[in-house]
XYZ file of C-alpha atoms in Angstrom:
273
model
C 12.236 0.128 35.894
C 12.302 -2.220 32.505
C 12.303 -5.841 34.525
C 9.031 -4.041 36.567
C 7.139 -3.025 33.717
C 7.518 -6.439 32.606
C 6.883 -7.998 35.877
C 3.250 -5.491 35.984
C 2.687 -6.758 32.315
C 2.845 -10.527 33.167
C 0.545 -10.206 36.140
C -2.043 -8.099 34.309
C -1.936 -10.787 31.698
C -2.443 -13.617 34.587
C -5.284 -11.614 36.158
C -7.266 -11.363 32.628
C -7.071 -15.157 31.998
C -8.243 -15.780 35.423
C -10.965 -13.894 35.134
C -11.539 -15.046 31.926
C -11.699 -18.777 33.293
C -14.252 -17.976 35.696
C -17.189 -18.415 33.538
C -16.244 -21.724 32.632
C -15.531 -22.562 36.590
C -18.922 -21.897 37.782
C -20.458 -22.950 34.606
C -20.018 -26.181 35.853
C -20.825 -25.214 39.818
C -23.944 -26.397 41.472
C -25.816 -25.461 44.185
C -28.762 -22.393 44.913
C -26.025 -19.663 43.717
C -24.317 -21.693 40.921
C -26.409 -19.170 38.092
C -25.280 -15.726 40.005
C -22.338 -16.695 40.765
C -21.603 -17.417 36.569
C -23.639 -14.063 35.673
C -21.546 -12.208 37.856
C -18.019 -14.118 36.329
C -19.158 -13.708 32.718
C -19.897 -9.829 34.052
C -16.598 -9.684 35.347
C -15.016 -11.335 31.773
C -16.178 -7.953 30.306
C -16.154 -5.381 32.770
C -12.414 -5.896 33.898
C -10.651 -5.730 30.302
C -13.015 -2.809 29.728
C -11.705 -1.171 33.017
C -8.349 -1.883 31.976
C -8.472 -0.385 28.961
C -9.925 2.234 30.476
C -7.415 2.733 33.029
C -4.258 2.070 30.557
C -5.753 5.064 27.798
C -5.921 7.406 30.925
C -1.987 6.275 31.926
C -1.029 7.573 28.384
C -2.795 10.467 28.335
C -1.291 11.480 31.480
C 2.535 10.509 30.275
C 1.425 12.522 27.416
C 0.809 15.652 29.242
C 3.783 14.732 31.165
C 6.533 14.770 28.487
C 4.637 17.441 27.213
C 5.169 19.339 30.053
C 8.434 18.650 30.262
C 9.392 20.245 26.813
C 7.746 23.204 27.702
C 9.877 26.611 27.824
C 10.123 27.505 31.174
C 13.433 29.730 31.140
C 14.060 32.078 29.062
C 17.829 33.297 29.052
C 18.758 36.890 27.865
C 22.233 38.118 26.626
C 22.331 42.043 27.615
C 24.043 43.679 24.675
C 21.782 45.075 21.799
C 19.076 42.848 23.259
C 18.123 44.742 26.870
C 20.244 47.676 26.850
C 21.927 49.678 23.005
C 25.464 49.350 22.770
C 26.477 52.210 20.066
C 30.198 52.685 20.043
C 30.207 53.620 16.884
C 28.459 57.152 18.213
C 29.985 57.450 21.066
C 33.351 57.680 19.299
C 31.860 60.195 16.967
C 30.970 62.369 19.532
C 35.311 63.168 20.555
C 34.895 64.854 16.980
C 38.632 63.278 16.476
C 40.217 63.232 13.109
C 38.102 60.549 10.737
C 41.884 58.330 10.663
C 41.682 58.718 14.410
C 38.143 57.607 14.517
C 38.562 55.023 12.260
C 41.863 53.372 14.158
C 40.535 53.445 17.534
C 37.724 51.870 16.320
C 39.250 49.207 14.961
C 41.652 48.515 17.459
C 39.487 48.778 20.412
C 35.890 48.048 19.962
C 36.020 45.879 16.753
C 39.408 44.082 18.508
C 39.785 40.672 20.203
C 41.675 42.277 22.535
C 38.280 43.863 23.164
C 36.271 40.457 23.340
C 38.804 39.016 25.282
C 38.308 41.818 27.683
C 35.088 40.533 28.467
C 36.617 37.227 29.776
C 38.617 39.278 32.320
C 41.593 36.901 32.417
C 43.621 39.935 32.492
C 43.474 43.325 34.506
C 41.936 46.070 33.374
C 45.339 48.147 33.275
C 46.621 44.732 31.514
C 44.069 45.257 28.415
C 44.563 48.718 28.173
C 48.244 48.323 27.476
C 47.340 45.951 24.863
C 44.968 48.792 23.581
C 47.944 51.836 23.516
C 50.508 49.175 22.074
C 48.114 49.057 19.144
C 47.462 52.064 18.419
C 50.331 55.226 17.507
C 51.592 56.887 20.525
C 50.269 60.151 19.683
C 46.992 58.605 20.461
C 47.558 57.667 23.728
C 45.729 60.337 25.504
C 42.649 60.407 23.692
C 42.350 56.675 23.774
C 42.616 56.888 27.623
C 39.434 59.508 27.357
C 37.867 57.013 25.237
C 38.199 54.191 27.517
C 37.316 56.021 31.185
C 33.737 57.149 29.860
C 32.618 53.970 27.568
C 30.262 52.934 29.841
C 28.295 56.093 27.680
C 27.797 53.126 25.283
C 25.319 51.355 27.272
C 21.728 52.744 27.617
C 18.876 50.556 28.690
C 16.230 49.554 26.247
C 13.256 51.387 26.384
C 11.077 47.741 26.447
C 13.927 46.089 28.997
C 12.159 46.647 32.098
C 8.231 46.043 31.167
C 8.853 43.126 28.926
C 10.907 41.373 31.718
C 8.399 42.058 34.386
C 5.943 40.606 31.984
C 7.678 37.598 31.552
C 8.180 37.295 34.895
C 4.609 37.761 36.045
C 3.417 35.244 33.071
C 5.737 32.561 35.878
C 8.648 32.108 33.438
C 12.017 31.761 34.928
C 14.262 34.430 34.375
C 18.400 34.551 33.481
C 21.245 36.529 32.031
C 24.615 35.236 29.740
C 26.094 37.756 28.614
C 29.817 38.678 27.131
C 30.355 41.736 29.264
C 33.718 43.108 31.091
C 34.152 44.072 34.621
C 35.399 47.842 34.005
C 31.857 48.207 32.091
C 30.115 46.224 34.667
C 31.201 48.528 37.457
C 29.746 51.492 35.136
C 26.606 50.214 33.988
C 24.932 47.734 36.126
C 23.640 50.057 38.764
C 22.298 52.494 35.946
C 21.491 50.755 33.036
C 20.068 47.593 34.295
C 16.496 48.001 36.192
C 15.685 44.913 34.305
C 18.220 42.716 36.706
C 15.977 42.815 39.685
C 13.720 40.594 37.697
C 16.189 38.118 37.012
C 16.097 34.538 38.798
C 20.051 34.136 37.871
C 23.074 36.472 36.174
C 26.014 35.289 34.381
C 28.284 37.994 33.103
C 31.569 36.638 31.291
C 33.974 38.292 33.488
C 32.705 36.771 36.467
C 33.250 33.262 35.624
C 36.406 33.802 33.274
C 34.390 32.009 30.282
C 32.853 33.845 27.302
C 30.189 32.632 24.719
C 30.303 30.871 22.448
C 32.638 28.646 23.872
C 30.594 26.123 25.581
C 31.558 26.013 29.020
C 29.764 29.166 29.586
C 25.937 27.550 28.601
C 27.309 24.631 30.652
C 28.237 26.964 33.882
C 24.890 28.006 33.122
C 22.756 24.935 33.107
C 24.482 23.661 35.983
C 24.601 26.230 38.440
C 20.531 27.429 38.098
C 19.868 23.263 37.438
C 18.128 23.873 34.054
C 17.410 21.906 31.617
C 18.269 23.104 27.976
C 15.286 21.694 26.400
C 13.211 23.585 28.598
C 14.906 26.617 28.045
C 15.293 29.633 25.194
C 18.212 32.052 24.393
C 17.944 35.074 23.322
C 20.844 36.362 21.577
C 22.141 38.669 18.843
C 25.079 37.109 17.582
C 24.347 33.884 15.529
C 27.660 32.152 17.089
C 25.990 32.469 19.680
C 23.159 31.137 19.081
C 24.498 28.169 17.542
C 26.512 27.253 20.458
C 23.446 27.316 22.598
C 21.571 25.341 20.095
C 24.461 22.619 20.384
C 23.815 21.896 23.895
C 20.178 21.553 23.217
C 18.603 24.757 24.214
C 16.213 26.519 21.866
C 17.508 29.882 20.580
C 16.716 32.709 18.453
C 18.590 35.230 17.275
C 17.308 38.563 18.638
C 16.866 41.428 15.750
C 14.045 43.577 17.073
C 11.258 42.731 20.125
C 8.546 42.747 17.712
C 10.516 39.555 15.809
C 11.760 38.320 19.183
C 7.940 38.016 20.574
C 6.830 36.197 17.773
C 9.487 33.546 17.679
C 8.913 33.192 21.250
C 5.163 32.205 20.634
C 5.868 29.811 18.101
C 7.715 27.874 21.635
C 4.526 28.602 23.549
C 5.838 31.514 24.968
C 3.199 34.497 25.055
């Protein structure tokens, strides 16, 4: 592409001087024609740098517009947790009205555990993490952690905005993804009920189904690769700033989600309205 640029560069150059020498040709011509024929050369020694000049401004303008355009957000990627649907554990356990040392230990060493995050990568089995859970916690707890576990899909709850802000985004022609940290138990409990907002989604990436979790970065990369996008024309949406980070690292715009209000307006500042 270099040596042809150069190659068009030389013969433009060429093509001015001969035009430029015409003049001078016919200024020495005879015959009936000899004074047309040099008003028409000494025309063409201004109108052709003039049209070239012409025709060069409009090239950049148009690679402008191009690399413009190609910088432009045109997918906008969505984790699910605290950003489309609520995720509030913390009432959920409440509401078992266990002992506050009880409450306190199983949250700790369930919700607030990596045995917890890691449960999201679904390396394991789901009976496989819940041993990890019991082992844990005091046997005496054993039972009530079990009740804990079968019904946490209660944590989930759709977003009120989820569905309507998606559409919108949708029908505005952006492209539409999830990557999200999410496990397969709570999958199987919450994607049919508490995700309307999927159907407008051009691709899904939940953790447990490609054994990766953010922010390590072969989970952006699965990402990018699989739906062919291209991080600098893409946005994240995220509430963890690890996240965030790691997205940023590959090149992809992100902003850390705190309310949709905030989330809207740090989308517009990317174009994004």
């Amino acid at each position: 592409m270099k040596n042809f640029k150069k190659i068009a560069a030389i013969l433009g150059v060429i093509v001015l001087l001969a035009v430029c020498c015409l003049p001078m040709i016919f200024a020495f011509g005879s015959g009936e024609n000899a004074q047309g024929n040099f008003k028409a050369a000494v025309g063409c020694v201004i109108l052709v740098p003039v049209l070239a000049y012409v025709f060069f401004m409009v090239y950049k303008l148009l690679k402008k517009d191009e690399k413009e355009a190609d910088g432009k957000v045109k997918n906008i990627i969505f984790d699910v947790g605290k950003v489309l649907v609520s995720y509030d554990w913390e009432g959920y356990l409440e509401s078992f009205h266990f002992p506050a040392e009880e409450e306190k230990l199983i949250g700790e060493k369930v919700f607030k555990s990596q045995i917890w995050n890691e449960r999201d990568r679904g390396a394991l089995t789901e009976e496989e993490y819940r041993k990890q859970f019991a082992q844990a916690l005091p046997p005496e707890y054993a039972d009530d952690l079990e009740k804990v576990i079968i019904e946490s899909g209660r944590t989930i709850e759709a977003k009120d905005y989820a569905e309507t802000w998606t559409s919108y985004l949708k029908s505005q022609g952006y492209h539409l993804y999830i990557l999200s940290n999410y496990s397969e138990y709570m999958l199987e409990q919450t994607r049919s009920t508490q995700m309307p907002f999927l159907k407008n989604m051009d691709g899904v990436i939940f953790s447990c189904e490609v054994k990766q979790i953010k922010p390590d970065a072969d989970i952006y990369e699965t990402l990018l690769s699989r739906f062919g996008l291209k991080p600098e024309e893409s946005v994240f949406l995220d509430d963890r700033p690890e996240n965030c980070e790691a997205a940023r690292a590959l090149g992809i715009h992100a902003i850390q989600f705190h309310d949709l209000k905030q989330a809207a307006k740090e989308l517009e500042k990317l174009g994004v309205k």
